[in-house]
Amino acid sequence: MMKMRGLRVANEMLATTRGPAGLGGVSNKPKLVRKTKIVATIGPATSSKENFKQLADTGVNVARLNMSHGDHDSHGAVVDLVKDYNEENNTGIALMLDTKGPEVRSGDLVEPLSLSPGEKFTFTITQKGLKSRKNTCTVNYDDFVNDVHVGDLLLVDGGMMSFEVLKISKKDVECKVVDGGVLKSRRHLNVRGKSASLPSITDKDWKDLEFGVRAGVDYYALSFVKDEHVVHELRAWLQEKKADIKILVKIESADSITNLDAILEAADGAMVARGDLGAELPVEEVPMLQQRIVQTCRRLGKPVIVATNMLESMIDYPTPTRAEVSDISIAVREGTDAVMLSGESAYGQFPYKSVQVMATVSETTEKALERTSGISRHGSYASDLITWI
């Protein structure tokens, strides 16, 4: 079977349906086929053959490999699942490898620390005397002390906890707890308004990208892209490998917004990664940034994915919040080409229902747009219809 690339839907954009039409009983009225694609992260809840088949049958267009978790063996097994499913069902579910990127994380703790607002806490880059120090945790990044400044706000896991920087020394960053909670091991750290001075592609990422070439993935989702140069670097590397893999840049840092136009010009498409984007920048700016990114991609004729927290509540509950439903609908109305599930499909309790909700909301919104303004969506007048994703 010839390899199928991209997010191609097996059916045509418009399919003809046969059914009752008055006395004749036959109707050639076109039926709208969902254009908004669904990206689903594959994890423990959906990585068996039976579970993946059920997920794929529900309406998934792209299988995401999250390289922040798992190893090449486990991801390779998912690649085989997708390829086998495509061959058996004559479908074109695509493979997207999402790099881990240069994440700054807290170190290991003997046990979780419960911290209250106003308490003092120290992040350190040294292990020396750590066991005897109260309210202290290491950071996995030696230049952390140079990247932060007094008055900066440090966010844990996108804002689940926050710390104000009070004092900086050669090895320590002394803070005051602003928003308390329970600090656990290896938590993701952001500095509000700043990006870490780390390379966008780490040593681990290069090994994962090499794996992607061998596995024959269709897309790279490149994390924490700061400027267009890293896109050019990766494209040159792909040319050397003679690999036809599209580069989707994840817009999720303060630097990526500063250099947005140049980054999108260089890339094949983009992902609005709202989690880290809303940590490095004020969360109230995320909706406007999402709209700007989607509109820019539409103008350039490049595909865009809206991701993060789209159906977060469905990790634990069988029905979405009404705000989540509106979130998906708004993304479709703005003109996104795809919406994405993360934990919902990777380890959630209701992965299939999550896909069903995403598909139903997308279809319903598209039908409403069809009735009111043809098939054009917000911003689509400025670019040709996108058919390769």
mmCIF file of C-alpha atoms in Angstrom:
data_model
loop_
_atom_site.group_PDB
_atom_site.id
_atom_site.type_symbol
_atom_site.label_atom_id
_atom_site.label_comp_id
_atom_site.label_asym_id
_atom_site.label_seq_id
_atom_site.Cartn_x
_atom_site.Cartn_y
_atom_site.Cartn_z
ATOM 1 C CA MET A 1 0.000 0.000 0.000
ATOM 2 C CA MET A 2 1.341 3.424 -0.946
ATOM 3 C CA LYS A 3 2.272 5.549 2.089
ATOM 4 C CA MET A 4 -0.377 8.169 2.821
ATOM 5 C CA ARG A 5 0.853 11.567 3.975
ATOM 6 C CA GLY A 6 -0.730 14.300 6.026
ATOM 7 C CA LEU A 7 -4.131 14.584 7.535
ATOM 8 C CA ARG A 8 -5.956 13.437 4.397
ATOM 9 C CA VAL A 9 -9.515 12.338 5.052
ATOM 10 C CA ALA A 10 -10.460 9.094 3.292
ATOM 11 C CA ASN A 11 -13.658 10.595 1.892
ATOM 12 C CA GLU A 12 -13.965 13.644 -0.314
ATOM 13 C CA MET A 13 -14.535 17.045 1.327
ATOM 14 C CA LEU A 14 -18.192 16.744 0.408
ATOM 15 C CA ALA A 15 -19.862 13.329 0.226
ATOM 16 C CA THR A 16 -23.151 12.493 -1.430
ATOM 17 C CA THR A 17 -25.752 10.806 0.699
ATOM 18 C CA ARG A 18 -28.700 8.726 -0.420
ATOM 19 C CA GLY A 19 -31.908 8.846 1.562
ATOM 20 C CA PRO A 20 -35.572 9.785 1.555
ATOM 21 C CA ALA A 21 -36.463 12.849 -0.455
ATOM 22 C CA GLY A 22 -40.240 13.099 -0.751
ATOM 23 C CA LEU A 23 -41.819 10.420 -2.888
ATOM 24 C CA GLY A 24 -38.665 9.791 -4.886
ATOM 25 C CA GLY A 25 -36.743 8.399 -1.896
ATOM 26 C CA VAL A 26 -33.349 9.532 -3.306
ATOM 27 C CA SER A 27 -31.479 12.704 -2.420
ATOM 28 C CA ASN A 28 -28.244 13.969 -3.940
ATOM 29 C CA LYS A 29 -27.950 16.804 -1.450
ATOM 30 C CA PRO A 30 -24.287 17.134 -0.340
ATOM 31 C CA LYS A 31 -23.487 16.161 3.209
ATOM 32 C CA LEU A 32 -20.853 18.190 5.055
ATOM 33 C CA VAL A 33 -17.827 16.140 6.150
ATOM 34 C CA ARG A 34 -15.893 17.396 9.164
ATOM 35 C CA LYS A 35 -12.976 19.538 7.997
ATOM 36 C CA THR A 36 -11.493 20.295 11.410
ATOM 37 C CA LYS A 37 -9.051 17.473 12.128
ATOM 38 C CA ILE A 38 -8.516 15.846 15.538
ATOM 39 C CA VAL A 39 -5.052 15.204 16.969
ATOM 40 C CA ALA A 40 -4.984 12.653 19.799
ATOM 41 C CA THR A 41 -2.035 11.937 22.067
ATOM 42 C CA ILE A 42 -1.477 8.200 22.420
ATOM 43 C CA GLY A 43 -0.622 6.957 25.907
ATOM 44 C CA PRO A 44 -1.358 4.153 28.357
ATOM 45 C CA ALA A 45 -5.131 4.486 27.907
ATOM 46 C CA THR A 46 -4.999 4.070 24.124
ATOM 47 C CA SER A 47 -1.776 2.244 23.229
ATOM 48 C CA SER A 48 -3.142 -1.306 22.962
ATOM 49 C CA LYS A 49 -4.355 -2.522 19.561
ATOM 50 C CA GLU A 50 -7.966 -2.789 20.711
ATOM 51 C CA ASN A 51 -8.025 0.613 22.411
ATOM 52 C CA PHE A 52 -6.266 2.395 19.550
ATOM 53 C CA LYS A 53 -8.680 0.899 17.025
ATOM 54 C CA GLN A 54 -11.633 2.173 19.027
ATOM 55 C CA LEU A 55 -10.033 5.622 19.259
ATOM 56 C CA ALA A 56 -9.273 5.701 15.540
ATOM 57 C CA ASP A 57 -12.748 4.491 14.614
ATOM 58 C CA THR A 58 -14.203 7.343 16.663
ATOM 59 C CA GLY A 59 -12.652 9.940 14.349
ATOM 60 C CA VAL A 60 -8.958 10.629 15.047
ATOM 61 C CA ASN A 61 -6.901 12.044 12.165
ATOM 62 C CA VAL A 62 -3.461 12.359 13.772
ATOM 63 C CA ALA A 63 -1.692 10.243 16.398
ATOM 64 C CA ARG A 64 0.637 12.324 18.573
ATOM 65 C CA LEU A 65 3.786 10.838 20.111
ATOM 66 C CA ASN A 66 4.669 12.887 23.195
ATOM 67 C CA MET A 67 8.428 12.471 23.606
ATOM 68 C CA SER A 68 8.295 13.929 27.126
ATOM 69 C CA HIS A 69 7.071 10.491 28.180
ATOM 70 C CA GLY A 70 7.887 6.934 27.194
ATOM 71 C CA ASP A 71 10.865 5.640 25.222
ATOM 72 C CA HIS A 72 11.606 4.731 21.626
ATOM 73 C CA ASP A 73 10.362 1.179 22.098
ATOM 74 C CA SER A 74 6.962 2.258 23.389
ATOM 75 C CA HIS A 75 6.590 4.951 20.732
ATOM 76 C CA GLY A 76 7.729 2.510 18.073
ATOM 77 C CA ALA A 77 4.905 0.200 19.093
ATOM 78 C CA VAL A 78 2.428 3.056 18.578
ATOM 79 C CA VAL A 79 3.909 3.742 15.137
ATOM 80 C CA ASP A 80 3.286 0.103 14.230
ATOM 81 C CA LEU A 81 -0.292 0.333 15.525
ATOM 82 C CA VAL A 82 -1.020 3.360 13.348
ATOM 83 C CA LYS A 83 0.550 1.881 10.233
ATOM 84 C CA ASP A 84 -1.251 -1.423 10.700
ATOM 85 C CA TYR A 85 -4.574 0.338 11.221
ATOM 86 C CA ASN A 86 -4.047 2.445 8.088
ATOM 87 C CA GLU A 87 -3.248 -0.613 5.994
ATOM 88 C CA GLU A 88 -6.156 -2.668 7.326
ATOM 89 C CA ASN A 89 -8.714 0.130 6.964
ATOM 90 C CA ASN A 90 -7.358 2.057 3.962
ATOM 91 C CA THR A 91 -7.090 5.231 6.044
ATOM 92 C CA GLY A 92 -4.490 7.962 6.380
ATOM 93 C CA ILE A 93 -4.040 8.651 10.078
ATOM 94 C CA ALA A 94 -0.851 10.688 10.334
ATOM 95 C CA LEU A 95 1.973 10.457 12.885
ATOM 96 C CA MET A 96 3.197 13.535 14.721
ATOM 97 C CA LEU A 97 6.315 13.450 16.915
ATOM 98 C CA ASP A 98 6.212 16.168 19.591
ATOM 99 C CA THR A 99 9.654 16.984 21.017
ATOM 100 C CA LYS A 100 10.210 17.476 24.729
ATOM 101 C CA GLY A 101 12.239 20.654 24.260
ATOM 102 C CA PRO A 102 14.351 22.559 26.789
ATOM 103 C CA GLU A 103 12.213 22.239 29.899
ATOM 104 C CA VAL A 104 13.334 23.708 33.209
ATOM 105 C CA ARG A 105 12.228 21.456 36.062
ATOM 106 C CA SER A 106 12.575 21.279 39.816
ATOM 107 C CA GLY A 107 14.546 18.379 41.252
ATOM 108 C CA ASP A 108 13.578 15.344 43.281
ATOM 109 C CA LEU A 109 12.094 15.750 46.752
ATOM 110 C CA VAL A 110 12.114 13.142 49.510
ATOM 111 C CA GLU A 111 8.405 13.882 49.944
ATOM 112 C CA PRO A 112 6.010 16.578 48.655
ATOM 113 C CA LEU A 113 6.273 19.966 50.374
ATOM 114 C CA SER A 114 3.169 21.832 51.495
ATOM 115 C CA LEU A 115 3.838 25.574 51.152
ATOM 116 C CA SER A 116 1.693 28.514 52.252
ATOM 117 C CA PRO A 117 1.642 32.096 50.933
ATOM 118 C CA GLY A 118 4.370 34.216 52.538
ATOM 119 C CA GLU A 119 6.720 31.293 53.315
ATOM 120 C CA LYS A 120 10.335 31.520 52.150
ATOM 121 C CA PHE A 121 11.590 28.959 49.632
ATOM 122 C CA THR A 122 14.877 28.483 47.792
ATOM 123 C CA PHE A 123 15.642 26.996 44.383
ATOM 124 C CA THR A 124 19.295 25.949 44.117
ATOM 125 C CA ILE A 125 21.607 24.601 41.416
ATOM 126 C CA THR A 126 23.827 22.729 43.890
ATOM 127 C CA GLN A 127 23.382 19.479 45.789
ATOM 128 C CA LYS A 128 25.813 20.598 48.501
ATOM 129 C CA GLY A 129 24.213 20.521 51.952
ATOM 130 C CA LEU A 130 20.800 20.007 50.414
ATOM 131 C CA LYS A 131 19.596 17.444 52.958
ATOM 132 C CA SER A 132 20.075 19.866 55.848
ATOM 133 C CA ARG A 133 18.344 22.824 54.174
ATOM 134 C CA LYS A 134 14.674 23.496 54.884
ATOM 135 C CA ASN A 135 12.284 24.495 52.072
ATOM 136 C CA THR A 136 14.914 24.041 49.372
ATOM 137 C CA CYS A 137 14.779 22.259 46.029
ATOM 138 C CA THR A 138 17.234 21.857 43.164
ATOM 139 C CA VAL A 139 16.712 22.981 39.563
ATOM 140 C CA ASN A 140 17.977 20.968 36.566
ATOM 141 C CA TYR A 141 19.426 24.024 34.807
ATOM 142 C CA ASP A 142 22.704 25.660 35.927
ATOM 143 C CA ASP A 143 21.999 29.005 34.235
ATOM 144 C CA PHE A 144 18.741 29.374 36.161
ATOM 145 C CA VAL A 145 20.418 31.861 38.512
ATOM 146 C CA ASN A 146 21.344 34.030 35.516
ATOM 147 C CA ASP A 147 17.963 33.867 33.770
ATOM 148 C CA VAL A 148 15.916 35.196 36.690
ATOM 149 C CA HIS A 149 15.959 38.592 38.381
ATOM 150 C CA VAL A 150 14.668 40.015 41.639
ATOM 151 C CA GLY A 151 10.946 40.659 41.315
ATOM 152 C CA ASP A 152 10.370 37.917 38.731
ATOM 153 C CA LEU A 153 7.405 35.600 39.175
ATOM 154 C CA LEU A 154 8.206 31.866 38.982
ATOM 155 C CA LEU A 155 5.319 29.605 38.002
ATOM 156 C CA VAL A 156 5.081 25.885 38.777
ATOM 157 C CA ASP A 157 3.205 23.782 36.212
ATOM 158 C CA GLY A 158 1.808 26.814 34.443
ATOM 159 C CA GLY A 159 0.602 28.577 37.587
ATOM 160 C CA MET A 160 -0.526 25.857 39.993
ATOM 161 C CA MET A 161 1.914 27.497 42.423
ATOM 162 C CA SER A 162 3.926 30.725 42.156
ATOM 163 C CA PHE A 163 6.968 32.309 43.797
ATOM 164 C CA GLU A 164 8.336 35.865 43.819
ATOM 165 C CA VAL A 165 12.128 36.150 43.507
ATOM 166 C CA LEU A 166 13.595 38.070 46.478
ATOM 167 C CA LYS A 167 17.340 37.475 46.244
ATOM 168 C CA ILE A 168 19.830 35.787 43.904
ATOM 169 C CA SER A 169 23.293 34.431 44.730
ATOM 170 C CA LYS A 170 25.802 32.327 42.791
ATOM 171 C CA LYS A 171 23.961 29.096 43.541
ATOM 172 C CA ASP A 172 20.570 30.047 44.993
ATOM 173 C CA VAL A 173 17.370 31.851 44.054
ATOM 174 C CA GLU A 174 15.568 32.852 47.232
ATOM 175 C CA CYS A 175 11.812 33.319 46.889
ATOM 176 C CA LYS A 176 8.583 34.075 48.703
ATOM 177 C CA VAL A 177 5.564 31.868 48.117
ATOM 178 C CA VAL A 178 2.792 33.853 46.411
ATOM 179 C CA ASP A 179 0.309 31.103 45.583
ATOM 180 C CA GLY A 180 0.765 28.112 47.835
ATOM 181 C CA GLY A 181 0.116 24.428 47.343
ATOM 182 C CA VAL A 182 1.935 21.119 47.382
ATOM 183 C CA LEU A 183 5.251 21.066 45.535
ATOM 184 C CA LYS A 184 6.159 17.654 44.124
ATOM 185 C CA SER A 185 9.273 16.345 42.385
ATOM 186 C CA ARG A 186 10.243 17.319 38.841
ATOM 187 C CA ARG A 187 7.720 20.113 38.338
ATOM 188 C CA HIS A 188 7.840 22.324 35.263
ATOM 189 C CA LEU A 189 9.091 25.889 35.950
ATOM 190 C CA ASN A 190 8.427 29.082 33.964
ATOM 191 C CA VAL A 191 9.449 32.674 34.521
ATOM 192 C CA ARG A 192 6.558 35.004 33.672
ATOM 193 C CA GLY A 193 7.467 37.038 30.579
ATOM 194 C CA LYS A 194 10.793 35.306 29.892
ATOM 195 C CA SER A 195 12.164 32.298 28.038
ATOM 196 C CA ALA A 196 15.027 30.177 29.338
ATOM 197 C CA SER A 197 18.334 30.689 27.494
ATOM 198 C CA LEU A 198 18.460 27.052 26.407
ATOM 199 C CA PRO A 199 18.729 25.679 22.846
ATOM 200 C CA SER A 200 15.350 24.888 21.302
ATOM 201 C CA ILE A 201 16.579 21.436 20.247
ATOM 202 C CA THR A 202 18.306 19.520 23.041
ATOM 203 C CA ASP A 203 20.535 16.444 22.757
ATOM 204 C CA LYS A 204 17.559 14.279 23.679
ATOM 205 C CA ASP A 205 15.467 15.991 21.000
ATOM 206 C CA TRP A 206 18.025 15.211 18.292
ATOM 207 C CA LYS A 207 17.913 11.528 19.246
ATOM 208 C CA ASP A 208 14.107 11.623 19.155
ATOM 209 C CA LEU A 209 14.114 13.396 15.787
ATOM 210 C CA GLU A 210 16.433 10.680 14.444
ATOM 211 C CA PHE A 211 13.954 8.099 15.729
ATOM 212 C CA GLY A 212 11.213 9.960 13.875
ATOM 213 C CA VAL A 213 13.093 9.646 10.588
ATOM 214 C CA ARG A 214 13.525 5.888 11.084
ATOM 215 C CA ALA A 215 9.877 5.492 12.098
ATOM 216 C CA GLY A 216 8.599 7.470 9.124
ATOM 217 C CA VAL A 217 6.558 10.074 10.995
ATOM 218 C CA ASP A 218 4.717 12.727 9.006
ATOM 219 C CA TYR A 219 5.213 15.746 11.270
ATOM 220 C CA TYR A 220 7.510 17.153 13.896
ATOM 221 C CA ALA A 221 5.927 19.415 16.495
ATOM 222 C CA LEU A 222 8.959 21.424 17.599
ATOM 223 C CA SER A 223 8.781 22.696 21.179
ATOM 224 C CA PHE A 224 9.843 26.110 22.506
ATOM 225 C CA VAL A 225 10.859 27.600 19.159
ATOM 226 C CA LYS A 226 12.436 30.999 19.816
ATOM 227 C CA ASP A 227 13.204 32.179 16.281
ATOM 228 C CA GLU A 228 13.243 31.097 12.653
ATOM 229 C CA HIS A 229 16.880 29.950 12.745
ATOM 230 C CA VAL A 230 16.087 26.709 14.559
ATOM 231 C CA VAL A 231 13.509 25.889 11.870
ATOM 232 C CA HIS A 232 16.112 26.423 9.141
ATOM 233 C CA GLU A 233 18.570 24.272 11.098
ATOM 234 C CA LEU A 234 16.109 21.403 11.375
ATOM 235 C CA ARG A 235 15.067 21.682 7.722
ATOM 236 C CA ALA A 236 18.704 21.476 6.598
ATOM 237 C CA TRP A 237 19.158 18.400 8.800
ATOM 238 C CA LEU A 238 16.074 16.788 7.257
ATOM 239 C CA GLN A 239 17.400 17.471 3.758
ATOM 240 C CA GLU A 240 20.635 15.697 4.663
ATOM 241 C CA LYS A 241 18.561 12.746 5.874
ATOM 242 C CA LYS A 242 16.420 12.907 2.709
ATOM 243 C CA ALA A 243 13.368 12.856 4.984
ATOM 244 C CA ASP A 244 10.062 14.438 3.934
ATOM 245 C CA ILE A 245 8.765 15.463 7.369
ATOM 246 C CA LYS A 246 6.784 18.673 7.864
ATOM 247 C CA ILE A 247 7.834 21.046 10.652
ATOM 248 C CA LEU A 248 5.083 22.413 12.898
ATOM 249 C CA VAL A 249 6.358 25.027 15.348
ATOM 250 C CA LYS A 250 4.860 25.159 18.816
ATOM 251 C CA ILE A 251 4.159 28.745 19.809
ATOM 252 C CA GLU A 252 4.506 28.597 23.579
ATOM 253 C CA SER A 253 7.119 31.098 24.759
ATOM 254 C CA ALA A 254 7.599 34.840 25.083
ATOM 255 C CA ASP A 255 10.373 34.753 22.456
ATOM 256 C CA SER A 256 8.137 32.925 19.976
ATOM 257 C CA ILE A 257 5.596 35.754 20.128
ATOM 258 C CA THR A 258 8.299 38.380 19.634
ATOM 259 C CA ASN A 259 9.520 36.571 16.497
ATOM 260 C CA LEU A 260 6.153 35.158 15.436
ATOM 261 C CA ASP A 261 5.980 36.319 11.821
ATOM 262 C CA ALA A 262 9.487 35.135 10.927
ATOM 263 C CA ILE A 263 8.921 31.775 12.645
ATOM 264 C CA LEU A 264 5.651 31.120 10.824
ATOM 265 C CA GLU A 265 7.183 32.119 7.490
ATOM 266 C CA ALA A 266 9.933 29.529 8.003
ATOM 267 C CA ALA A 267 7.736 26.664 9.258
ATOM 268 C CA ASP A 268 5.233 24.396 7.509
ATOM 269 C CA GLY A 269 2.582 25.053 10.150
ATOM 270 C CA ALA A 270 2.063 25.835 13.821
ATOM 271 C CA MET A 271 0.540 24.699 17.084
ATOM 272 C CA VAL A 272 -0.939 27.125 19.611
ATOM 273 C CA ALA A 273 0.470 25.471 22.751
ATOM 274 C CA ARG A 274 -1.577 27.383 25.290
ATOM 275 C CA GLY A 275 -0.204 25.755 28.444
ATOM 276 C CA ASP A 276 3.292 27.213 28.487
ATOM 277 C CA LEU A 277 2.149 30.228 26.480
ATOM 278 C CA GLY A 278 -0.181 31.163 29.331
ATOM 279 C CA ALA A 279 2.619 30.654 31.835
ATOM 280 C CA GLU A 280 5.303 32.766 30.205
ATOM 281 C CA LEU A 281 2.783 35.471 29.254
ATOM 282 C CA PRO A 282 -0.277 36.769 31.120
ATOM 283 C CA VAL A 283 -3.077 34.236 30.792
ATOM 284 C CA GLU A 284 -5.573 36.929 29.763
ATOM 285 C CA GLU A 285 -3.530 37.532 26.597
ATOM 286 C CA VAL A 286 -3.792 33.924 25.386
ATOM 287 C CA PRO A 287 -7.176 34.250 23.565
ATOM 288 C CA MET A 288 -5.960 37.218 21.525
ATOM 289 C CA LEU A 289 -2.638 35.510 20.812
ATOM 290 C CA GLN A 290 -4.487 32.386 19.689
ATOM 291 C CA GLN A 291 -6.554 34.421 17.270
ATOM 292 C CA ARG A 292 -3.457 36.200 15.964
ATOM 293 C CA ILE A 293 -1.573 32.939 15.381
ATOM 294 C CA VAL A 294 -4.551 31.293 13.654
ATOM 295 C CA GLN A 295 -5.167 34.323 11.431
ATOM 296 C CA THR A 296 -1.480 34.583 10.484
ATOM 297 C CA CYS A 297 -1.360 30.908 9.530
ATOM 298 C CA ARG A 298 -4.537 31.272 7.471
ATOM 299 C CA ARG A 299 -3.052 34.273 5.677
ATOM 300 C CA LEU A 300 0.117 32.311 4.901
ATOM 301 C CA GLY A 301 -1.863 29.255 3.787
ATOM 302 C CA LYS A 302 -0.289 27.103 6.493
ATOM 303 C CA PRO A 303 -2.078 24.705 8.868
ATOM 304 C CA VAL A 304 -2.544 25.480 12.538
ATOM 305 C CA ILE A 305 -3.496 23.342 15.539
ATOM 306 C CA VAL A 306 -5.093 24.698 18.730
ATOM 307 C CA ALA A 307 -4.003 22.646 21.747
ATOM 308 C CA THR A 308 -3.983 22.302 25.542
ATOM 309 C CA ASN A 309 -6.847 22.005 28.046
ATOM 310 C CA MET A 310 -9.512 21.698 25.364
ATOM 311 C CA LEU A 311 -11.379 18.955 27.262
ATOM 312 C CA GLU A 312 -9.319 18.808 30.455
ATOM 313 C CA SER A 313 -12.284 17.921 32.660
ATOM 314 C CA MET A 314 -12.903 14.779 30.593
ATOM 315 C CA ILE A 315 -9.723 13.237 31.957
ATOM 316 C CA ASP A 316 -11.877 12.409 34.979
ATOM 317 C CA TYR A 317 -15.499 13.045 33.948
ATOM 318 C CA PRO A 318 -17.648 11.700 31.080
ATOM 319 C CA THR A 319 -19.067 15.078 30.042
ATOM 320 C CA PRO A 320 -17.269 18.360 29.239
ATOM 321 C CA THR A 321 -17.800 21.723 30.853
ATOM 322 C CA ARG A 322 -19.808 24.181 28.789
ATOM 323 C CA ALA A 323 -16.743 26.443 28.654
ATOM 324 C CA GLU A 324 -14.741 23.625 27.041
ATOM 325 C CA VAL A 325 -17.431 23.134 24.400
ATOM 326 C CA SER A 326 -17.336 26.862 23.645
ATOM 327 C CA ASP A 327 -13.535 26.750 23.489
ATOM 328 C CA ILE A 328 -13.588 24.118 20.715
ATOM 329 C CA SER A 329 -16.305 25.970 18.813
ATOM 330 C CA ILE A 330 -14.449 29.278 18.997
ATOM 331 C CA ALA A 331 -11.264 27.650 17.678
ATOM 332 C CA VAL A 332 -13.202 26.228 14.716
ATOM 333 C CA ARG A 333 -14.842 29.587 14.036
ATOM 334 C CA GLU A 334 -11.459 31.298 14.114
ATOM 335 C CA GLY A 335 -10.326 28.946 11.370
ATOM 336 C CA THR A 336 -8.110 26.384 13.071
ATOM 337 C CA ASP A 337 -7.296 23.330 10.953
ATOM 338 C CA ALA A 338 -7.096 20.950 13.913
ATOM 339 C CA VAL A 339 -7.823 20.673 17.617
ATOM 340 C CA MET A 340 -5.834 18.487 19.979
ATOM 341 C CA LEU A 341 -6.311 16.136 22.918
ATOM 342 C CA SER A 342 -3.451 15.587 25.364
ATOM 343 C CA GLY A 343 -4.086 13.854 28.690
ATOM 344 C CA GLU A 344 -7.697 13.293 27.686
ATOM 345 C CA SER A 345 -6.678 10.579 25.201
ATOM 346 C CA ALA A 346 -3.296 9.592 26.671
ATOM 347 C CA TYR A 347 -4.314 8.598 30.203
ATOM 348 C CA GLY A 348 -7.842 9.890 30.726
ATOM 349 C CA GLN A 349 -10.811 7.841 31.842
ATOM 350 C CA PHE A 350 -12.917 8.692 28.770
ATOM 351 C CA PRO A 351 -10.664 8.925 25.679
ATOM 352 C CA TYR A 352 -13.321 7.823 23.170
ATOM 353 C CA LYS A 353 -15.978 10.145 24.518
ATOM 354 C CA SER A 354 -13.447 12.985 24.365
ATOM 355 C CA VAL A 355 -12.936 12.378 20.648
ATOM 356 C CA GLN A 356 -16.700 12.119 20.121
ATOM 357 C CA VAL A 357 -17.296 15.451 21.859
ATOM 358 C CA MET A 358 -14.525 17.139 19.876
ATOM 359 C CA ALA A 359 -15.866 15.754 16.602
ATOM 360 C CA THR A 360 -19.500 16.613 17.347
ATOM 361 C CA VAL A 361 -18.755 20.186 18.420
ATOM 362 C CA SER A 362 -16.535 20.739 15.380
ATOM 363 C CA GLU A 363 -19.135 19.348 12.974
ATOM 364 C CA THR A 364 -21.969 21.346 14.544
ATOM 365 C CA THR A 365 -19.971 24.572 14.340
ATOM 366 C CA GLU A 366 -18.983 23.916 10.733
ATOM 367 C CA LYS A 367 -22.624 23.284 9.782
ATOM 368 C CA ALA A 368 -23.598 26.586 11.368
ATOM 369 C CA LEU A 369 -20.878 28.343 9.377
ATOM 370 C CA GLU A 370 -22.053 26.587 6.228
ATOM 371 C CA ARG A 371 -25.586 27.881 6.760
ATOM 372 C CA THR A 372 -24.552 31.459 7.495
ATOM 373 C CA SER A 373 -21.548 32.169 5.301
ATOM 374 C CA GLY A 374 -20.770 29.266 2.997
ATOM 375 C CA ILE A 375 -17.640 27.259 3.714
ATOM 376 C CA SER A 376 -15.401 30.261 4.414
ATOM 377 C CA ARG A 377 -14.245 30.661 7.996
ATOM 378 C CA HIS A 378 -12.795 33.614 9.844
ATOM 379 C CA GLY A 379 -9.677 34.722 7.973
ATOM 380 C CA SER A 380 -10.057 32.162 5.164
ATOM 381 C CA TYR A 381 -10.782 34.852 2.574
ATOM 382 C CA ALA A 382 -7.094 35.786 2.762
ATOM 383 C CA SER A 383 -5.728 32.367 1.785
ATOM 384 C CA ASP A 384 -6.509 29.341 -0.335
ATOM 385 C CA LEU A 385 -8.238 26.361 1.204
ATOM 386 C CA ILE A 386 -5.754 24.114 2.967
ATOM 387 C CA THR A 387 -5.925 20.564 1.653
ATOM 388 C CA TRP A 388 -2.701 18.931 2.807
ATOM 389 C CA ILE A 389 -3.594 18.928 6.513
#
